[in-house]
C-alpha positions in Angstrom: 59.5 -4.5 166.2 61.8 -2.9 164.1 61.7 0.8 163.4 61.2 0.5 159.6 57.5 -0.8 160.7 56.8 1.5 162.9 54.6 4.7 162.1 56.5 8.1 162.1 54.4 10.5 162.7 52.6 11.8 165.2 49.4 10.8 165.5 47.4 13.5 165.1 49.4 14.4 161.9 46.5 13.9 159.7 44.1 15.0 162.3 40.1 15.3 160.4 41.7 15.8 157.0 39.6 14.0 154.2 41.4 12.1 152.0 40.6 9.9 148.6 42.9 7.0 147.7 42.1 5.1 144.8 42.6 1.3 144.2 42.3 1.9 148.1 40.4 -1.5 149.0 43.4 -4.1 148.8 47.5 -3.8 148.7 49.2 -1.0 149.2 46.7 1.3 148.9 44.9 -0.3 151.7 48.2 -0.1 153.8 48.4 3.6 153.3 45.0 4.0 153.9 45.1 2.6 157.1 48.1 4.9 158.2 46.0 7.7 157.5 43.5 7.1 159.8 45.9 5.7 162.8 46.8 9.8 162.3 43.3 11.2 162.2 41.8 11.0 158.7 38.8 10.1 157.6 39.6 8.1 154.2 37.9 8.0 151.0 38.5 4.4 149.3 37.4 4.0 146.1 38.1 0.7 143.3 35.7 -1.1 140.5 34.7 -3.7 143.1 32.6 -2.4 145.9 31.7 -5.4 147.9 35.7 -5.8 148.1 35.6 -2.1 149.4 32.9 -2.6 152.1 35.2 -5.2 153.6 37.8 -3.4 153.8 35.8 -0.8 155.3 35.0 -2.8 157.7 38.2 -4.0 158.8 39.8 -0.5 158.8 37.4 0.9 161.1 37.7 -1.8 163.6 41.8 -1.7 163.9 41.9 2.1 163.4 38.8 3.5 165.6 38.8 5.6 162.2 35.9 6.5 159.6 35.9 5.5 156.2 33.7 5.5 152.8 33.6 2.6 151.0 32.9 4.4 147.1 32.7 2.0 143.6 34.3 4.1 140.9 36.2 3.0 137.9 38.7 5.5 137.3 38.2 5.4 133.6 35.0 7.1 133.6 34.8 10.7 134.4 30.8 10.7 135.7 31.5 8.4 138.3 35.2 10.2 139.6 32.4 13.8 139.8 30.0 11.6 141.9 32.9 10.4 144.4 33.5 13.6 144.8 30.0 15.1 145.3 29.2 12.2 147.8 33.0 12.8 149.7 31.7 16.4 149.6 27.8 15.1 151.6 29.2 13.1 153.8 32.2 15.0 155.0 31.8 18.6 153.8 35.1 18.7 152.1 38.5 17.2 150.8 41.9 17.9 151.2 43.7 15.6 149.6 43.9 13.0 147.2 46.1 10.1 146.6 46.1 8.4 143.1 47.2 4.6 143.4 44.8 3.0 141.2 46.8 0.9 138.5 47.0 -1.8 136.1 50.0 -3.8 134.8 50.6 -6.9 132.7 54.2 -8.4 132.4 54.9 -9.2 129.0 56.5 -8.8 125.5 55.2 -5.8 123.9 54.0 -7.5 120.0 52.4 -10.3 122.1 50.0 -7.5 123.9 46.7 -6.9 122.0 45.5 -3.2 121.8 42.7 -3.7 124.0 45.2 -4.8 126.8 47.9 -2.0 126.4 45.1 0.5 126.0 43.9 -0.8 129.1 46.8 0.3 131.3 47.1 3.0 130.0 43.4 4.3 130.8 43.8 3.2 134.4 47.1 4.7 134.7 47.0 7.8 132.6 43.3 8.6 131.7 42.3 7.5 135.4 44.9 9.7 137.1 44.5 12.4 134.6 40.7 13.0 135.3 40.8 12.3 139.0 43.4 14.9 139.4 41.3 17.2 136.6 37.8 16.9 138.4 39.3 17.3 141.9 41.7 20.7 141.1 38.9 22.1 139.0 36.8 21.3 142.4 39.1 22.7 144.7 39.8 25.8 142.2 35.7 26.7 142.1 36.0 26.5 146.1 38.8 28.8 146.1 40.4 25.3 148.8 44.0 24.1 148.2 44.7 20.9 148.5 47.0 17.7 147.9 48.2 15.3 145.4 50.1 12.4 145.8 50.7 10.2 142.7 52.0 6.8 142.9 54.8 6.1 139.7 57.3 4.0 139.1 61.5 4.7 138.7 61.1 3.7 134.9 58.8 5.9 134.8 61.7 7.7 133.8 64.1 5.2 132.3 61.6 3.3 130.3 61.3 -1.1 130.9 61.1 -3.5 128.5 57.9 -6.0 128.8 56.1 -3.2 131.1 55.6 -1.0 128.3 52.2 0.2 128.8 52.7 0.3 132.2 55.8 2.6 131.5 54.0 5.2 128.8 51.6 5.5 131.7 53.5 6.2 134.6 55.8 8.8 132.4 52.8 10.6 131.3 51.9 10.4 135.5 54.9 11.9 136.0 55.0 14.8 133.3 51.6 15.4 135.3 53.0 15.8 138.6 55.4 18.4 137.7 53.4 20.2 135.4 50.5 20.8 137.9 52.2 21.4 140.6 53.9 24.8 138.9 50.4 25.4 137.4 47.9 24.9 140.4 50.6 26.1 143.3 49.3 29.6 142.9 45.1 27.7 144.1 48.0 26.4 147.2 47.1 22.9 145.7 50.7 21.0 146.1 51.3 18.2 143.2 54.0 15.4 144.7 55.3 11.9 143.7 56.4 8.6 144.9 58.9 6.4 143.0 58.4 2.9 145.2 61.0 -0.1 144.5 59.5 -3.2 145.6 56.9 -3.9 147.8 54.8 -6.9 147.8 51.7 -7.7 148.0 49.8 -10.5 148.9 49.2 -12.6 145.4 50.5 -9.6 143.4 54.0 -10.8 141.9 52.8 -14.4 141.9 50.1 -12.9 139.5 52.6 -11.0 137.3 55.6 -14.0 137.6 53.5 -17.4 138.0 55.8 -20.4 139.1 58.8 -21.0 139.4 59.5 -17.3 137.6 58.2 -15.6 141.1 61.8 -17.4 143.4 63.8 -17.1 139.7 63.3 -13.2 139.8 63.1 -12.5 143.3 63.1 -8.3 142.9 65.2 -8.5 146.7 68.0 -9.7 144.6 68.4 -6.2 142.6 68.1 -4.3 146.0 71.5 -3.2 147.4 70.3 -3.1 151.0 69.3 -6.6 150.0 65.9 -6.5 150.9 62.2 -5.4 150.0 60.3 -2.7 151.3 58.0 -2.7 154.2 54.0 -1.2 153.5 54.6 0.8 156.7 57.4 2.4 155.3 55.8 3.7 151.7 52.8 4.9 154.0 55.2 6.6 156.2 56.3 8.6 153.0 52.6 9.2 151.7 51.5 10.1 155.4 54.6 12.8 155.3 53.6 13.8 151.8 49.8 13.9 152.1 50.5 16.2 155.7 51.5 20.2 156.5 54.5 19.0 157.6 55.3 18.6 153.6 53.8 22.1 153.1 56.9 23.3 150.9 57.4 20.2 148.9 55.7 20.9 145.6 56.5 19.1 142.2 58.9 16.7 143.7 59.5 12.7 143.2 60.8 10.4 145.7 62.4 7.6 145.5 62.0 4.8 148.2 63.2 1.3 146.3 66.8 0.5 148.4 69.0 1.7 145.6 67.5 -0.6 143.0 67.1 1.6 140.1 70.9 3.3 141.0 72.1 -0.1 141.1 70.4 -0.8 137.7 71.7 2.1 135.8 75.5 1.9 136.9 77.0 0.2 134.0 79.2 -1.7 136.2 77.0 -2.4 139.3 77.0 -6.0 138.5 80.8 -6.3 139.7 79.7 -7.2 142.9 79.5 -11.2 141.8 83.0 -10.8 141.0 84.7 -12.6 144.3 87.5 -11.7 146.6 90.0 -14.3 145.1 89.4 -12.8 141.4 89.9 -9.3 142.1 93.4 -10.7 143.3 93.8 -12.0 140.3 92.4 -8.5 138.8 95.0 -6.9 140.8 98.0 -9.0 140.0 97.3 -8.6 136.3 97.3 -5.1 136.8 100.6 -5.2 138.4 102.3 -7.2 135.8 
């Protein structure tokens, strides 16, 4: 096994925290989830689809030994984010943190995206973090608790992307969130963090997005200088640090785990490196003359 699929922590990291992830039930939500309870947690995992949820349930308790709460909630609607969080509250007497993942993202020029569909990302993305994070700090403040926020974004989050638009607005206005709570809500000891992940597949997720032959023609290892994608053990490694007191003075902060892609994206030369040996000699020797 190689190390980068190995857990890091120790495994009583985590030990009897409580902790929500949305879009929790599948991907890599489900991958982090399941890291949280190999280090102790009990995990709250919560999506639209709650017969998808229970089986997930199911299968995290039997290869973790961990406990877990299967709740329906759709992210978009505030009534249903307060009930997760009163039934989190019965079952387990508290939460400490919470890990917003849920998402939404379609691949496509902008003008051929209707309203309904941009405005669609955008509510899972931005409205759905935004009130998760609003209902749970305004929780946490009334029980005079800190607690923990992790928010999943994306590195164009802060460059912007062409034909992920909505997907782009969303994550920025995610961001611009992370930082602003965590100076706001630090003095209630609630910490506000942020991951930046490059690619990491999941099962049936870039076939969805790139159908075909488009899925081998853009292979997103290609744009990765360590010429690779990323491992679900490794994000959850980062979330597990994150979501843990080992993180405890880590507040407002956005990293990056993608190989170097969005470096490599940025550097106005970076693409050089299809240049071959035999024509930088020829580069040289012009030089020279």
């Amino acid at each position: 096994m190689s190390k980068h699929t190995e857990g890091m922590l120790r495994t009583d990291a985590l030990q009897d925290k409580v902790l929500i992830v949305t879009g929790g039930g599948t991907g890599l939500g489900r991958s982090m989830s399941k890291y949280f309870l190999e280090l102790g947690a009990k995990v709250v995992i919560t999506s639209r689809k709650l017969e998808v949820l229970e089986q997930t349930a199911r299968e995290l308790e039997s290869e973790t030994g961990g406990k877990v709460l299967p709740l329906a909630c759709d992210v978009r609607e505030y009534e249903q984010i307060e009930e997760v969080i009163s039934k989190t509250v019965g079952e387990w007497g508290r939460i400490d943190g919470l890990l917003n993942n849920a998402a939404g993202n379609f691949i496509s020029p902008t003008e051929r995206l209707s309203h309904r569909a941009f405005n669609t990302v955008l509510d899972i993305v931005l409205k759905g973090t935004t009130q998760f994070s609003l209902a749970l700090g305004k929780h946490w403040i009334d029980q005079k608790q800190g607690g923990t926020m992790l928010n999943i974004v994306t590195t164009y989050a802060w460059t912007g992307s062409g034909y992920v638009v909505p997907s782009a607005c969303a994550k920025a206005g995610v961001l611009a969130l992370t930082r602003s709570l965590a100076v706001e809500w630090a003095k209630y000891k609630i910490r506000c963090n942020a991951i930046a992940p490059g690619p990491f597949p999941t099962e049936g997720a870039w076939s969805r997005l790139l159908p075909g032959e488009l899925k081998d023609k853009f292979d997103p290892a290609r744009r990765v200088p360590l010429g690779r994608v990323g491992e679900h053990q490794e994000l959850a490694n980062l979330a597990a640090y994150l979501m843990s007191d080992f993180s405890a003075y880590v507040n407002g902060e956005v990293v990056t785990i993608d190989g170097g892609e969005w470096i490599k994206g940025a550097g106005e030369f970076n693409n050089l490196e299809r240049v071959t040996p035999q024509m930088w000699d020829i580069f040289e020797q012009m030089r020279g003359k």
